[in-house]
Amino acid sequence: MSFESLLTLRERLRRREISAEELTRYYLERIERLDPRLRAYITVTPDQALSAAREADRRLAAGEDLPLLGLPVAIKDNICTRGIRTTCASKILENFVPPYDATVVERLKAAGAVLLGKTNLDEFAMGSSTENSTFFPTRNPWDLERVPGGSSGGSAAAVAADLCAASLGSDTGGSIRQPASFCGVVGFKPTYGRVSRYGLVAFASSLDQIGPLTRTVADAALVLQVIGGPDERDSTSWPEPQPDYLEALKAPVEGMKLGLVREAFGEGLSEEVRSVVEEAFRALKDLGCELREVSLPHMEYALAAYYIIAPAEASSNLARYDGVKYGFRAEGRDLLEMYKKTRSEGFGPEVKRRIMLGTYALSAGYYEAFYRKASQVRTLIRRDFEVAFREVDLLLLPASPTPAFRLGEKTDDPLQMYLSDIYTIPVNLAGLPGLSLPVGLAEGKLPVGLQVIGPQLADDRVLALAHHLERALALELKPPLE
Amino acid sequence: MAISKEEVQHVAHLARLEFSEEDLERFTRELSSILDYVAKLSEVDTSGVEPTYNALRLTNRFREDQTRSSFPPEEILANAPEREGTSFVVPRVIRS
């Protein structure tokens, strides 16, 4: 049963070839054996997982048919799980046990999924390498000296190494797509609002979006079908019902017009990534797609706008960590001293950097120059996409300018680290759906992801194209772990 | 765009953070270089451009105003760093 897709495993469970308990034990055994090297998980919950698996077996025996019945999944540790600690990889939440499930977790459980545990991330989802975790860095299953990407690095590595059948991540500036690209799995950030953010620990609320990391595109469609759709507990969730994503995969792609984003194929793109994605373009032409160049003239300003908007929202969202109601507390003689000591000792350097940047950008006298200006540039970026989508059905660009980099390579230079998200950030600013699909190995060793971007709410179209391309490429990606 | 050490100290106070002298120097350097980078936004002509705060342009949605049960106090207090009865304990706020 190794390295199989959710849909294949589901079939095997339904045919009773394997039991949910056997499947869960398979993953728990792999976690025990391989995770000491990879460190994809912060918390593993074997007892709860086995008891949920046995319950799934009872329901399978009774002929129940639920979309994820008996399938073991992992959850990024910034998504609340009732009774299971949710740390955000931060000292400040090290002992936090939520009294409720996030909507996505509630929906996974209702669909019969088995939760294996919580995966590592950059603290509060801030970072591009999972080196900013308070606890330990996660390693890339393809090369243990390299990072898995971030911030959903634990979730991506867990799927890539077959330490779960699928996982959830969150994507504020590329945190699902970039690690998916580095680890050779499918990572999908749906349209903003398609998936409820209730129970996702907020980083930058106007950009955050939960999405699946999976082995195949069809698996991503299946997970999205389960976790997506309107939620009255999140007022920013899209009120209309979602389409049938699995059904949408059957849509033909012949004649589709695909735009290659000119600004992404110039300076800064590594030759190894370029040559792998160009192979994928040839496959798309063979599928009957028409490729043409398009321009996003304001793309070069997206990173700067993001590094005002996201920290500004983060500085406000992270104001709640004051040592009073939950989390870590440091002692102080008075309230102010307690707040300052708690936050200074509880947050790591990257989180502090962003809180400082955000507080500065929102402070008196600077709001117009920074936050308002960045939000206006956000409008121009959104409009660039709208113009491009008048000409083409979908856009293509790499998920990251380079394959996975080495641990420690960028930790001393925040700006260099930020640049690794340059191709993913514009998508969050415009609220679009974006998917990273593995399209090959750079120099035969490290995975490369191609990003497919659609107009708002065209999640189904993105999935359909990626599904057809995946089938055309027919890659078998298995990291050299054992 | 240079930011002074004093400004960083002031922002740290607003953000309820404090830094050692060494960290203060490092943060001042790093924030200056990031602000230098974001200064490129000033190259963009944004006159007459409405800002985007929510990409989907959703307006507020309201649910029925119904009373419903919330979490029991015991569950909410379970994560408190310090508590007494049904209250969170904080250092004294009112001076005697």
Coordinates of C-alpha atoms in Angstrom, one line a residue:
Chain A
M1 CA 0.0 0.0 0.0
S2 CA 3.0 2.3 -0.2
F3 CA 2.8 5.7 -2.0
E4 CA -0.7 5.2 -3.1
S5 CA -3.3 7.9 -3.7
L6 CA -6.3 8.6 -1.5
L7 CA -8.6 7.5 -4.3
T8 CA -6.7 4.2 -4.7
L9 CA -6.6 3.6 -1.0
R10 CA -10.3 4.4 -0.7
E11 CA -11.1 1.7 -3.4
R12 CA -9.0 -0.8 -1.5
L13 CA -10.8 0.0 1.8
R14 CA -14.2 -0.3 0.1
R15 CA -13.3 -3.7 -1.4
R16 CA -12.0 -4.7 2.0
E17 CA -8.6 -5.6 0.7
I18 CA -7.1 -3.7 3.6
S19 CA -8.6 -2.4 6.8
A20 CA -8.4 1.2 8.1
E21 CA -6.6 -0.1 11.1
E22 CA -3.9 -1.8 8.9
L23 CA -3.6 1.4 6.9
T24 CA -3.2 3.5 10.0
R25 CA -0.6 1.1 11.4
Y26 CA 1.3 1.3 8.2
Y27 CA 1.6 5.1 8.5
L28 CA 2.3 5.0 12.2
E29 CA 5.1 2.5 11.6
R30 CA 6.6 4.7 8.9
I31 CA 6.4 7.8 11.1
E32 CA 8.1 6.0 13.9
R33 CA 10.9 4.8 11.6
L34 CA 11.4 7.8 9.3
D35 CA 10.3 10.8 11.2
P36 CA 13.2 11.0 13.6
R37 CA 15.2 11.9 10.5
L38 CA 12.6 14.1 8.7
R39 CA 10.8 15.7 11.7
A40 CA 7.6 16.4 9.7
Y41 CA 5.4 16.0 12.8
I42 CA 5.2 18.0 16.0
T43 CA 2.6 15.8 17.6
V44 CA 1.6 12.3 16.6
T45 CA -1.6 10.9 18.0
P46 CA -1.4 7.1 17.6
D47 CA -4.1 6.2 20.2
Q48 CA -6.7 8.5 18.8
A49 CA -5.8 7.5 15.2
L50 CA -6.1 3.8 15.9
S51 CA -9.4 4.2 17.7
A52 CA -10.7 6.3 14.8
A53 CA -9.5 3.7 12.4
R54 CA -11.3 0.9 14.3
E55 CA -14.5 3.0 14.2
A56 CA -14.0 3.5 10.5
D57 CA -13.7 -0.3 10.0
R58 CA -17.0 -0.8 11.9
R59 CA -18.6 1.7 9.6
L60 CA -17.1 0.2 6.5
A61 CA -18.3 -3.2 7.6
A62 CA -21.8 -1.7 8.0
G63 CA -21.6 -0.5 4.4
E64 CA -21.4 3.2 5.2
D65 CA -20.0 5.3 2.3
L66 CA -18.3 8.5 3.3
P67 CA -15.8 10.4 1.1
L68 CA -12.7 9.8 3.3
L69 CA -13.8 6.9 5.5
G70 CA -10.7 5.3 7.0
L71 CA -8.1 7.5 5.3
P72 CA -5.3 8.7 7.5
V73 CA -4.4 12.4 7.1
A74 CA -2.2 15.0 8.9
I75 CA -3.0 18.6 9.8
K76 CA -0.7 21.6 9.9
D77 CA -0.2 22.6 13.5
N78 CA -1.8 26.0 13.0
I79 CA -5.2 24.5 12.5
C80 CA -7.2 23.9 15.7
T81 CA -7.9 20.3 16.8
R82 CA -10.1 19.7 19.8
G83 CA -8.2 18.1 22.6
I84 CA -4.9 17.9 20.6
R85 CA -2.4 20.6 21.2
T86 CA -2.1 23.2 18.5
T87 CA 1.3 25.0 18.8
C88 CA 1.8 27.0 15.6
A89 CA 5.4 25.9 16.2
S90 CA 5.7 28.7 18.7
K91 CA 6.8 28.7 22.3
I92 CA 3.9 31.1 23.0
L93 CA 1.4 28.3 22.2
E94 CA 3.5 25.3 23.2
N95 CA 0.8 24.0 25.6
F96 CA -2.3 25.3 24.0
V97 CA -5.1 22.7 23.7
P98 CA -8.0 24.1 21.7
P99 CA -11.5 23.4 23.1
Y100 CA -12.9 23.2 19.5
D101 CA -12.2 21.8 16.0
A102 CA -11.5 24.1 13.0
T103 CA -14.3 23.8 10.4
V104 CA -12.0 21.9 8.1
V105 CA -11.2 19.4 10.9
E106 CA -14.8 19.0 11.7
R107 CA -15.5 18.3 8.0
L108 CA -12.6 15.8 7.7
K109 CA -13.9 13.9 10.7
A110 CA -17.4 14.0 9.4
A111 CA -16.1 12.5 6.2
G112 CA -14.5 9.6 8.1
A113 CA -10.9 10.7 7.9
V114 CA -8.4 9.4 10.5
L115 CA -6.2 12.1 12.0
L116 CA -2.5 11.0 12.5
G117 CA -1.2 14.1 14.0
K118 CA 0.0 17.7 13.6
T119 CA 2.7 18.8 11.2
N120 CA 5.6 21.2 11.6
L121 CA 5.6 24.7 10.2
D122 CA 7.5 28.0 10.3
E123 CA 6.3 29.7 13.5
F124 CA 2.8 31.1 13.0
A125 CA 3.2 30.2 9.3
M126 CA 5.8 32.9 8.8
G127 CA 8.7 31.6 6.6
S128 CA 9.7 29.8 3.5
S129 CA 11.8 26.9 4.8
T130 CA 10.2 25.5 8.1
E131 CA 13.5 26.5 9.8
N132 CA 11.6 29.1 11.8
S133 CA 9.9 26.4 13.9
T134 CA 10.5 26.9 17.6
F135 CA 11.0 23.2 18.0
F136 CA 13.1 21.9 15.1
P137 CA 13.5 22.2 11.3
T138 CA 11.9 19.7 9.0
R139 CA 14.0 18.1 6.3
N140 CA 13.3 17.5 2.7
P141 CA 12.7 13.8 1.9
W142 CA 14.5 14.2 -1.4
D143 CA 17.7 15.5 0.3
L144 CA 18.0 15.6 4.0
E145 CA 20.4 18.5 3.8
R146 CA 17.8 20.7 2.1
V147 CA 14.7 22.5 3.4
P148 CA 11.2 21.2 2.6
G149 CA 10.0 24.8 1.9
G150 CA 7.6 26.6 4.1
S151 CA 5.6 27.3 5.9
S152 CA 3.7 24.1 5.4
G153 CA 7.0 22.2 5.2
G154 CA 5.9 19.5 7.6
S155 CA 2.7 18.8 5.7
A156 CA 4.5 18.6 2.4
A157 CA 7.3 16.4 3.7
A158 CA 4.8 14.1 5.3
V159 CA 3.0 13.5 2.1
A160 CA 6.2 13.2 0.0
A161 CA 7.7 10.6 2.4
D162 CA 4.3 8.7 2.6
L163 CA 3.9 9.5 6.3
C164 CA 0.2 10.2 5.7
A165 CA -2.2 9.8 2.8
A166 CA -2.8 13.5 2.5
S167 CA -2.4 16.6 4.6
L168 CA -3.7 20.1 5.1
G169 CA -1.6 23.3 4.9
S170 CA -2.3 27.0 4.9
D171 CA -1.2 29.5 2.3
T172 CA -0.7 33.2 3.0
G173 CA 2.0 34.0 0.4
G174 CA 2.7 30.6 -1.1
S175 CA 3.0 28.4 2.0
I176 CA 1.2 25.4 0.4
R177 CA 2.5 25.8 -3.2
Q178 CA 6.2 26.4 -2.5
P179 CA 6.7 23.4 -0.2
A180 CA 4.7 21.3 -2.5
S181 CA 7.1 22.3 -5.3
F182 CA 10.2 21.6 -3.1
C183 CA 8.9 18.2 -2.0
G184 CA 7.3 16.9 -5.2
V185 CA 3.7 16.8 -4.2
V186 CA 0.5 18.5 -5.3
G187 CA -0.4 21.6 -3.3
F188 CA -3.5 23.6 -3.9
K189 CA -4.5 27.0 -2.6
P190 CA -8.1 27.5 -3.4
T191 CA -9.8 30.8 -4.2
Y192 CA -9.9 33.0 -1.1
G193 CA -13.1 32.2 0.7
R194 CA -13.6 28.7 -0.8
V195 CA -12.5 27.1 2.5
S196 CA -13.5 28.4 5.9
R197 CA -10.8 29.9 8.0
Y198 CA -12.7 29.3 11.2
G199 CA -10.2 27.6 13.6
L200 CA -7.1 28.5 11.4
V201 CA -4.8 30.5 13.7
A202 CA -4.9 33.9 11.9
F203 CA -1.7 35.3 10.4
A204 CA -2.9 37.7 7.7
S205 CA -6.6 37.3 7.5
S206 CA -7.2 38.8 4.0
L207 CA -4.6 36.4 2.5
D208 CA -4.7 33.2 4.5
Q209 CA -6.3 30.1 2.9
I210 CA -6.4 26.5 3.9
G211 CA -5.8 23.9 1.2
P212 CA -4.7 20.3 0.6
L213 CA -1.3 18.7 0.0
T214 CA -1.7 15.4 -1.8
R215 CA -0.1 12.9 -4.0
T216 CA -2.4 13.5 -7.0
V217 CA -4.6 16.2 -8.4
A218 CA -7.7 14.1 -8.1
D219 CA -6.9 13.6 -4.4
A220 CA -6.7 17.4 -4.0
A221 CA -10.1 17.7 -5.6
L222 CA -11.5 15.0 -3.2
V223 CA -10.1 16.8 -0.1
L224 CA -11.3 20.2 -1.3
Q225 CA -14.7 18.7 -1.9
V226 CA -14.8 17.7 1.8
I227 CA -13.3 20.8 3.4
G228 CA -14.7 23.5 1.2
G229 CA -18.0 25.3 0.9
P230 CA -19.8 28.0 2.8
D231 CA -19.4 28.3 6.6
E232 CA -21.5 30.7 8.7
R233 CA -18.7 30.9 11.3
D234 CA -16.4 32.6 8.8
S235 CA -18.0 35.8 7.3
T236 CA -15.4 35.8 4.5
S237 CA -16.3 32.4 3.3
W238 CA -17.8 32.4 -0.2
P239 CA -21.6 32.0 0.2
E240 CA -22.3 30.0 -2.9
P241 CA -22.1 26.2 -2.9
Q242 CA -19.0 24.7 -4.6
P243 CA -19.0 22.7 -7.8
D244 CA -18.3 19.0 -8.0
Y245 CA -14.5 19.1 -8.2
L246 CA -14.0 15.4 -9.0
E247 CA -16.6 15.6 -11.8
A248 CA -14.8 18.8 -13.1
L249 CA -11.6 16.8 -13.7
K250 CA -13.3 15.2 -16.7
A251 CA -13.6 18.5 -18.5
P252 CA -11.6 18.5 -21.8
V253 CA -8.6 20.8 -21.9
E254 CA -8.0 20.7 -25.7
G255 CA -8.1 24.3 -27.1
M256 CA -7.5 25.9 -23.7
K257 CA -5.6 29.1 -23.9
L258 CA -2.7 29.2 -21.4
G259 CA -0.7 32.3 -20.5
L260 CA 3.0 32.2 -19.7
V261 CA 3.7 35.1 -17.4
R262 CA 6.6 37.0 -19.1
E263 CA 7.8 38.5 -15.9
A264 CA 8.4 35.1 -14.3
F265 CA 10.6 33.8 -17.0
G266 CA 13.3 36.5 -17.0
E267 CA 16.1 37.2 -14.6
G268 CA 16.0 35.3 -11.3
L269 CA 14.7 32.0 -12.6
S270 CA 17.2 29.2 -12.3
E271 CA 18.1 27.4 -15.5
E272 CA 17.3 24.0 -13.9
V273 CA 13.7 25.0 -13.1
R274 CA 13.3 26.6 -16.5
S275 CA 14.3 23.5 -18.4
V276 CA 11.9 21.3 -16.4
V277 CA 8.9 23.5 -16.8
E278 CA 9.6 23.9 -20.5
E279 CA 9.3 20.2 -20.8
A280 CA 5.8 20.5 -19.2
F281 CA 4.9 23.2 -21.8
R282 CA 5.6 20.7 -24.6
A283 CA 3.3 18.2 -22.9
L284 CA 0.6 20.8 -22.7
K285 CA 0.9 21.6 -26.4
D286 CA 0.6 17.9 -27.1
L287 CA -2.7 18.0 -25.2
G288 CA -3.9 20.6 -27.6
C289 CA -3.5 23.6 -25.4
E290 CA -2.5 26.9 -26.9
L291 CA 0.3 28.7 -25.1
R292 CA 0.9 32.4 -25.4
E293 CA 2.9 35.0 -23.5
V294 CA 1.1 37.4 -21.2
S295 CA 2.3 40.2 -18.9
L296 CA 1.6 41.1 -15.3
P297 CA 3.3 44.5 -15.3
H298 CA 2.9 45.1 -11.5
M299 CA 4.2 41.7 -10.5
E300 CA 7.5 43.1 -9.5
Y301 CA 5.8 45.1 -6.8
A302 CA 3.9 42.2 -5.3
L303 CA 6.6 41.2 -2.8
A304 CA 6.9 44.7 -1.5
A305 CA 3.1 45.1 -1.1
Y306 CA 2.9 41.7 0.6
Y307 CA 5.6 42.6 3.1
I308 CA 3.5 45.6 4.2
I309 CA 0.1 44.0 4.1
A310 CA 0.8 40.7 5.7
P311 CA 2.9 42.0 8.6
A312 CA 0.3 44.8 9.2
E313 CA -2.4 42.2 9.5
A314 CA -0.2 39.9 11.5
S315 CA 0.7 42.6 14.0
S316 CA -2.9 43.1 14.7
N317 CA -3.8 39.3 14.8
L318 CA -0.9 38.5 17.1
A319 CA -1.8 41.2 19.6
R320 CA -4.0 38.5 21.4
Y321 CA -0.9 36.7 22.7
D322 CA -0.5 38.5 25.9
G323 CA -0.1 35.7 28.4
V324 CA -3.5 36.2 30.0
K325 CA -6.0 33.7 28.5
Y326 CA -3.8 31.0 27.1
G327 CA -0.3 30.1 26.1
F328 CA 3.0 31.0 27.6
R329 CA 3.3 33.7 30.3
A330 CA 6.4 35.3 31.7
E331 CA 6.2 37.0 35.1
G332 CA 6.3 40.8 35.4
R333 CA 5.9 43.3 38.2
D334 CA 2.9 45.0 36.4
L335 CA 0.7 44.2 33.4
L336 CA 2.9 46.1 30.9
E337 CA 6.0 44.3 31.9
M338 CA 4.2 41.0 31.9
Y339 CA 3.0 41.6 28.3
K340 CA 6.4 42.7 27.1
K341 CA 8.3 39.8 28.7
T342 CA 5.7 37.3 27.6
R343 CA 5.8 38.4 24.0
S344 CA 9.6 38.9 23.8
E345 CA 10.3 35.4 25.3
G346 CA 7.4 33.7 23.5
F347 CA 7.9 34.8 19.9
G348 CA 10.8 33.8 17.7
P349 CA 12.9 36.3 15.6
E350 CA 10.9 36.1 12.3
V351 CA 7.6 36.6 14.1
K352 CA 9.0 39.6 16.0
R353 CA 10.4 41.0 12.7
R354 CA 7.0 40.9 11.1
I355 CA 5.2 42.3 14.1
M356 CA 7.7 45.2 14.2
L357 CA 7.3 45.8 10.4
G358 CA 3.5 45.7 10.7
T359 CA 3.3 47.9 13.8
Y360 CA 5.6 50.4 12.1
A361 CA 3.6 50.4 8.8
L362 CA 0.4 51.0 10.7
S363 CA 1.7 53.6 13.2
A364 CA 0.7 57.3 13.1
G365 CA 2.2 59.1 10.2
Y366 CA 3.1 56.0 8.2
Y367 CA -0.3 54.4 7.5
E368 CA -0.8 56.4 4.2
A369 CA 2.7 55.9 2.9
F370 CA 2.8 52.2 3.6
Y371 CA -0.5 50.3 4.3
R372 CA -2.7 52.4 2.0
K373 CA -0.1 52.5 -0.7
A374 CA 0.4 48.7 -0.6
S375 CA -3.3 48.1 -0.7
Q376 CA -3.6 50.4 -3.8
V377 CA -0.8 48.4 -5.5
R378 CA -2.7 45.3 -4.5
T379 CA -5.6 46.7 -6.6
L380 CA -3.3 47.1 -9.6
I381 CA -2.0 43.6 -9.3
R382 CA -5.6 42.3 -9.1
R383 CA -6.4 44.3 -12.2
D384 CA -3.4 42.9 -14.1
F385 CA -4.7 39.4 -13.5
E386 CA -8.2 40.5 -14.7
V387 CA -6.7 41.8 -17.9
A388 CA -4.7 38.7 -18.5
F389 CA -7.7 36.5 -17.9
R390 CA -9.6 38.3 -20.7
E391 CA -7.0 36.8 -23.1
V392 CA -6.3 33.3 -21.5
D393 CA -8.1 30.7 -19.5
L394 CA -5.3 30.0 -17.0
L395 CA -1.8 31.3 -16.3
L396 CA 1.4 29.3 -15.8
L397 CA 4.5 30.1 -14.0
P398 CA 7.0 28.2 -11.8
A399 CA 6.0 27.8 -8.1
S400 CA 9.5 28.9 -7.0
P401 CA 12.5 30.3 -8.9
T402 CA 14.8 27.5 -7.6
P403 CA 14.5 23.9 -6.3
A404 CA 14.8 23.3 -2.6
F405 CA 17.8 25.2 -1.0
R406 CA 20.1 24.0 1.7
L407 CA 19.3 24.3 5.4
G408 CA 20.8 27.5 6.8
E409 CA 21.5 28.9 3.3
K410 CA 19.0 31.9 3.7
T411 CA 18.4 32.2 7.4
D412 CA 20.7 35.2 7.9
D413 CA 19.1 37.3 5.2
P414 CA 15.4 37.8 5.5
L415 CA 15.1 39.5 2.1
Q416 CA 16.7 36.5 0.3
M417 CA 14.3 34.2 2.1
Y418 CA 11.3 36.4 1.1
L419 CA 12.3 36.2 -2.5
S420 CA 11.7 32.5 -2.6
D421 CA 7.9 33.3 -2.6
I422 CA 8.1 35.8 -5.5
Y423 CA 6.0 33.7 -7.9
T424 CA 3.3 32.7 -5.3
I425 CA 2.6 35.9 -3.5
P426 CA 0.7 37.8 -6.3
V427 CA -1.9 35.0 -6.3
N428 CA -2.7 35.6 -2.6
L429 CA -3.0 39.4 -3.1
A430 CA -5.6 38.8 -5.8
G431 CA -7.4 36.0 -4.0
L432 CA -7.0 33.5 -6.9
P433 CA -6.8 29.7 -6.9
G434 CA -3.3 28.4 -7.5
L435 CA -1.9 24.9 -7.7
S436 CA 1.6 23.5 -7.7
L437 CA 2.0 20.3 -9.7
P438 CA 5.3 18.4 -9.7
V439 CA 6.5 18.3 -13.4
G440 CA 9.9 16.7 -13.1
L441 CA 13.2 16.6 -11.2
A442 CA 15.9 19.2 -11.6
E443 CA 19.1 17.5 -12.5
G444 CA 17.4 14.2 -11.7
K445 CA 17.4 14.9 -8.0
L446 CA 15.1 17.7 -6.7
P447 CA 11.4 18.2 -7.6
V448 CA 10.2 21.2 -9.6
G449 CA 6.6 22.4 -9.4
L450 CA 4.7 24.2 -12.1
Q451 CA 2.0 26.6 -10.9
V452 CA -1.4 26.8 -12.5
I453 CA -3.4 29.9 -11.7
G454 CA -7.0 30.6 -12.5
P455 CA -9.5 33.4 -12.2
Q456 CA -11.4 33.8 -8.9
L457 CA -13.7 30.8 -8.3
A458 CA -12.3 28.9 -11.3
D459 CA -10.8 26.3 -8.9
D460 CA -12.4 23.5 -11.0
R461 CA -10.7 24.7 -14.2
V462 CA -7.3 24.8 -12.4
L463 CA -7.8 21.2 -11.2
A464 CA -8.9 20.0 -14.6
L465 CA -5.8 21.3 -16.4
A466 CA -3.4 20.0 -13.7
H467 CA -5.1 16.6 -13.8
H468 CA -4.7 16.2 -17.5
L469 CA -1.1 17.4 -17.4
E470 CA -0.3 15.0 -14.5
R471 CA -1.7 12.1 -16.5
A472 CA 0.3 13.2 -19.6
L473 CA 3.6 13.4 -17.7
A474 CA 2.9 10.2 -15.7
L475 CA 5.8 10.8 -13.2
E476 CA 6.4 8.4 -10.4
L477 CA 7.9 10.4 -7.6
K478 CA 9.3 8.5 -4.7
P479 CA 12.1 10.1 -2.7
P480 CA 15.2 8.0 -2.1
L481 CA 14.6 7.6 1.6
E482 CA 15.1 3.9 2.4
Chain B
M1 CA 14.9 54.1 4.0
A2 CA 16.9 54.4 7.3
I3 CA 15.0 53.7 10.5
S4 CA 16.8 54.9 13.7
K5 CA 17.4 52.8 16.8
E6 CA 15.1 55.2 18.8
E7 CA 12.3 54.6 16.3
V8 CA 12.7 50.8 16.6
Q9 CA 12.6 51.2 20.3
H10 CA 9.4 53.2 20.1
V11 CA 7.7 50.7 17.7
A12 CA 8.8 47.8 20.0
H13 CA 7.0 49.6 22.9
L14 CA 3.8 49.9 20.7
A15 CA 4.0 46.2 19.8
R16 CA 4.7 45.3 23.5
L17 CA 8.1 43.8 22.7
E18 CA 11.5 44.6 24.2
F19 CA 14.9 43.9 22.8
S20 CA 18.4 43.6 24.2
E21 CA 20.9 46.2 22.9
E22 CA 22.4 43.6 20.5
D23 CA 19.0 42.5 19.2
L24 CA 18.0 46.2 18.8
E25 CA 21.0 46.8 16.6
R26 CA 20.2 43.8 14.5
F27 CA 16.5 44.6 14.1
T28 CA 17.3 48.2 13.2
R29 CA 19.6 46.9 10.4
E30 CA 17.2 44.3 9.2
L31 CA 14.1 46.6 9.3
S32 CA 16.0 49.3 7.4
S33 CA 17.0 46.9 4.6
I34 CA 13.4 45.6 4.3
L35 CA 12.0 49.1 4.3
D36 CA 14.5 50.0 1.6
Y37 CA 13.1 47.2 -0.5
V38 CA 9.5 48.1 0.1
A39 CA 10.2 51.7 -0.8
K40 CA 10.0 50.6 -4.4
L41 CA 6.3 50.9 -4.0
S42 CA 6.7 54.7 -4.3
E43 CA 7.7 54.2 -8.0
V44 CA 4.1 53.1 -8.7
D45 CA 1.6 55.8 -9.6
T46 CA -1.5 55.0 -7.6
S47 CA -3.3 58.3 -7.9
G48 CA -7.1 57.6 -8.1
V49 CA -6.6 53.9 -7.4
E50 CA -9.0 52.5 -4.7
P51 CA -7.2 50.2 -2.2
T52 CA -8.1 46.5 -2.0
Y53 CA -8.6 45.2 1.5
N54 CA -10.4 42.0 0.5
A55 CA -9.7 40.5 -2.9
L56 CA -13.1 38.9 -3.2
R57 CA -14.9 42.2 -2.5
L58 CA -17.4 40.4 -0.3
T59 CA -19.6 42.7 1.8
N60 CA -20.4 41.8 5.3
R61 CA -22.6 38.9 5.8
F62 CA -24.8 38.5 8.8
R63 CA -26.4 35.5 10.4
E64 CA -29.6 35.4 12.4
D65 CA -29.3 37.1 15.8
Q66 CA -30.0 34.1 17.9
T67 CA -28.8 33.3 21.4
R68 CA -26.7 30.1 21.4
S69 CA -24.6 28.4 24.0
S70 CA -20.9 29.1 24.2
F71 CA -18.0 27.2 25.7
P72 CA -18.4 26.3 29.4
P73 CA -16.1 28.5 31.5
E74 CA -14.1 25.5 32.6
E75 CA -13.0 24.7 29.0
I76 CA -12.1 28.3 28.3
L77 CA -10.1 28.6 31.6
A78 CA -8.3 25.3 31.0
N79 CA -5.6 27.0 29.0
A80 CA -5.1 29.9 31.4
P81 CA -1.5 30.4 32.6
E82 CA -2.9 31.4 36.0
R83 CA -6.5 31.3 37.3
E84 CA -8.5 31.6 40.4
G85 CA -12.0 30.2 40.4
T86 CA -13.6 31.4 37.2
S87 CA -11.2 34.3 36.6
F88 CA -7.9 34.8 34.8
V89 CA -5.3 36.2 37.2
V90 CA -3.1 39.1 36.0
P91 CA -0.7 41.4 37.9
R92 CA -2.4 44.1 39.9
V93 CA -3.6 46.9 37.6
I94 CA -5.1 49.4 40.1
R95 CA -2.4 50.9 42.3
S96 CA -3.2 51.1 46.0

